[in-house]
Coordinates of C-alpha atoms in Angstrom, one line a residue:
M1 CA 29.7 101.7 28.3
N2 CA 27.0 99.3 26.9
S3 CA 26.2 101.7 23.9
A4 CA 28.9 100.5 21.3
P5 CA 27.5 96.8 21.7
R6 CA 24.0 97.8 21.0
I7 CA 24.7 100.2 18.4
L8 CA 26.9 97.3 16.8
T9 CA 24.0 94.8 17.2
S10 CA 21.8 97.3 15.6
L11 CA 24.2 97.6 12.4
V12 CA 24.3 93.8 12.0
S13 CA 20.5 93.3 12.1
A14 CA 20.3 96.6 9.6
L15 CA 22.6 94.9 7.1
G16 CA 20.8 91.8 7.5
C17 CA 17.5 93.8 6.5
L18 CA 19.4 95.1 3.5
L19 CA 20.5 91.7 2.2
G20 CA 17.5 89.5 3.0
S21 CA 14.5 91.4 3.6
C22 CA 11.2 89.8 2.1
R23 CA 9.1 93.1 3.1
S24 CA 7.3 94.7 0.2
V25 CA 4.1 96.3 -1.0
E26 CA 2.3 94.6 -3.9
L27 CA -0.6 95.0 -6.1
T28 CA -4.1 95.0 -4.4
R29 CA -7.8 94.3 -5.3
S30 CA -9.6 96.2 -2.7
G31 CA -12.7 96.6 -4.4
Y32 CA -12.3 100.3 -4.3
L33 CA -12.1 100.7 -8.2
S34 CA -15.2 100.7 -10.3
N35 CA -13.5 98.2 -12.5
Y36 CA -10.3 96.1 -12.9
D37 CA -10.9 94.0 -15.8
R38 CA -9.1 96.3 -18.2
L39 CA -5.8 96.6 -16.2
E40 CA -2.7 95.7 -17.8
V41 CA 0.6 95.0 -16.5
A42 CA 3.4 97.9 -17.0
P43 CA 6.3 95.8 -17.9
A44 CA 8.8 98.9 -17.1
E45 CA 7.6 99.2 -13.5
R46 CA 8.0 96.8 -10.3
A47 CA 4.6 96.3 -9.7
R48 CA 2.0 98.4 -11.7
E49 CA -1.2 97.8 -13.6
H50 CA -2.9 100.4 -15.3
F51 CA -5.3 101.3 -17.9
V52 CA -6.3 104.4 -20.2
D53 CA -9.1 104.3 -22.5
P54 CA -8.1 104.8 -26.1
S55 CA -11.6 105.9 -27.3
A56 CA -12.1 108.6 -24.7
D57 CA -12.2 112.1 -26.0
W58 CA -10.2 114.0 -23.5
S59 CA -10.4 117.2 -25.5
G60 CA -14.0 117.2 -23.9
Y61 CA -13.1 117.9 -20.5
T62 CA -12.2 121.2 -18.8
Q63 CA -12.4 120.7 -15.3
V64 CA -11.2 118.2 -12.5
V65 CA -12.5 117.1 -9.2
L66 CA -10.0 116.0 -6.6
E67 CA -11.6 113.4 -4.0
P68 CA -9.6 113.1 -0.7
L69 CA -7.4 110.1 -0.3
E70 CA -9.1 107.4 1.2
V71 CA -7.2 105.1 3.6
R72 CA -8.3 101.4 3.0
L73 CA -5.4 99.5 4.1
Q74 CA -6.2 95.6 3.5
A75 CA -5.1 92.7 5.5
S76 CA -1.9 92.4 3.5
S77 CA -0.5 95.8 4.8
L78 CA 2.7 95.5 6.3
D79 CA 2.0 98.7 8.8
T80 CA -0.9 100.9 10.2
L81 CA -0.9 104.7 10.2
S82 CA -1.7 107.0 12.8
K83 CA -4.4 109.7 12.6
R84 CA -1.6 112.4 12.1
Q85 CA 0.2 110.1 9.5
V86 CA -3.0 109.7 7.6
Q87 CA -3.6 113.7 7.8
T88 CA -0.1 114.3 6.6
L89 CA -0.4 111.6 3.6
R90 CA -3.6 113.2 2.4
S91 CA -2.5 117.1 2.6
H92 CA 0.9 115.8 0.7
Y93 CA -1.3 113.9 -2.0
R94 CA -3.5 116.7 -2.8
R95 CA -0.4 118.9 -3.2
F96 CA 1.2 116.1 -5.4
L97 CA -1.9 116.0 -7.5
R98 CA -2.6 119.8 -8.0
D99 CA 1.3 120.1 -9.0
A100 CA 1.1 117.3 -11.5
I101 CA -2.0 118.4 -13.1
G102 CA -0.7 122.1 -13.2
G103 CA -3.1 124.4 -15.8
K104 CA -4.2 121.4 -17.6
L105 CA -7.7 121.3 -16.0
R106 CA -9.4 123.5 -13.8
I107 CA -9.9 122.1 -10.1
V108 CA -13.2 122.3 -9.3
Q109 CA -15.3 120.8 -5.9
T110 CA -18.3 119.2 -7.9
A111 CA -18.3 116.7 -10.7
G112 CA -20.6 117.4 -13.9
P113 CA -20.5 118.1 -17.6
E114 CA -16.5 118.3 -18.9
T115 CA -15.2 117.1 -15.7
I116 CA -12.8 114.4 -14.7
L117 CA -13.4 112.8 -11.2
V118 CA -10.3 111.5 -9.5
R119 CA -10.6 108.9 -6.9
S120 CA -7.7 107.5 -4.9
A121 CA -7.2 104.9 -2.1
L122 CA -4.0 103.9 0.0
T123 CA -4.4 100.3 0.1
E124 CA -0.9 99.2 1.6
V125 CA 1.8 100.7 3.4
D126 CA 5.6 99.9 4.4
K127 CA 6.7 102.4 6.8
I128 CA 10.5 103.2 7.7
S129 CA 12.3 102.3 10.8
A130 CA 13.4 105.9 11.1
P131 CA 15.8 104.9 14.2
L132 CA 17.4 102.2 12.5
N133 CA 18.1 104.3 9.5
W134 CA 19.4 107.1 11.7
I135 CA 21.7 104.5 13.5
T136 CA 23.0 103.0 9.8
G137 CA 23.3 106.6 8.5
L138 CA 25.8 107.5 11.3
G139 CA 27.5 104.2 11.4
I140 CA 27.9 103.3 7.7
L141 CA 26.8 106.8 6.1
W142 CA 23.9 105.2 4.6
P143 CA 20.3 104.3 5.6
V144 CA 19.2 100.4 5.0
D145 CA 15.4 100.3 5.5
V146 CA 13.1 101.2 2.9
G147 CA 9.6 101.3 2.2
G148 CA 6.8 102.2 -0.1
A149 CA 2.8 101.8 -0.8
T150 CA 0.1 100.6 -3.0
L151 CA -2.4 103.0 -4.3
E152 CA -5.6 102.3 -6.7
V153 CA -6.6 105.2 -8.5
E154 CA -9.2 106.0 -11.2
L155 CA -10.2 108.7 -13.4
L156 CA -14.1 108.6 -14.2
D157 CA -16.1 110.8 -16.3
G158 CA -17.7 113.3 -14.0
Q159 CA -21.4 112.9 -15.7
T160 CA -21.4 109.4 -16.7
G161 CA -19.2 107.6 -14.3
A162 CA -17.3 105.9 -17.0
Q163 CA -14.0 104.8 -16.3
L164 CA -11.4 107.0 -18.4
G165 CA -8.4 105.4 -16.6
A166 CA -7.2 103.8 -13.7
I167 CA -3.8 102.3 -12.0
V168 CA -3.0 100.1 -9.2
N169 CA 0.6 101.1 -8.2
A170 CA 2.7 99.5 -5.7
D171 CA 5.9 101.5 -5.5
K172 CA 8.6 100.5 -3.2
A173 CA 11.6 102.7 -2.9
T174 CA 15.2 101.9 -3.4
L175 CA 18.1 102.5 -0.9
W176 CA 19.0 105.5 -3.3
N177 CA 16.0 107.3 -1.7
A178 CA 18.1 108.4 1.1
I179 CA 16.6 111.8 2.2
Q180 CA 13.0 110.2 2.7
A181 CA 14.4 107.3 4.3
M182 CA 14.6 109.3 7.4
R183 CA 10.9 109.7 8.1
P184 CA 8.6 106.9 8.9
V185 CA 6.2 107.7 6.0
G186 CA 8.6 109.2 3.7
H187 CA 8.8 106.6 1.3
V188 CA 4.8 106.2 1.3
C189 CA 5.0 110.0 0.4
Q190 CA 7.2 109.1 -2.5
A191 CA 4.6 106.5 -3.7
L192 CA 2.0 109.0 -3.5
E193 CA 3.9 111.6 -5.7
E194 CA 4.9 109.1 -8.3
T195 CA 1.1 107.9 -8.7
A196 CA -0.1 111.7 -8.6
A197 CA 2.6 112.0 -11.6
W198 CA 0.5 109.2 -13.4
V199 CA -2.6 111.0 -13.0
G200 CA -0.8 114.3 -14.3
D201 CA 0.7 112.4 -17.7
T202 CA -2.7 111.0 -18.2
L203 CA -4.5 114.2 -18.4
A204 CA -1.7 115.7 -20.4
Q205 CA -3.3 113.7 -23.1
R206 CA -5.3 116.7 -23.6
P207 CA -4.8 118.6 -26.6

């Protein structure tokens, strides 16, 4: 008999989150990247800085090493991750990278000549309140809580260690990402996929 008031209270709280939430992932400087000095703001993105070396001879690379995703959550991170969530995100990110790279480069295990090393770190996460979104999904037919993540990624020459490209990407989802909004790390996965796409697009500069 008391379930209706509780649901109504949750809906009111959800609408408050929708209208006035200040939660957001932001750009970080965790110290993970070998160089931050050449990063430039990407004006078309909500919060992204990136760099691609215009003098790099991309045609000289035939292989790529994908280091496992490191989790280096900063004090500014809105949430933490369980061990199982970390494993899930690492698995998804590697798949996203492999899909984004496609046949552009051969994926190998050891860096060396003609090889690009991809290093990636997850520095902020904003998880979704899945119960809240299920309640609002049933009550107003749409989820209201969104999440996201910040990643720091760089592409290095596998022999010299020179930085060929880098990105700090703070990706926050929108309310249109409804399917992923039903999983606590759904929008974190979306940020991983978007960042992996940047890696693929950067490597696509190879002739």
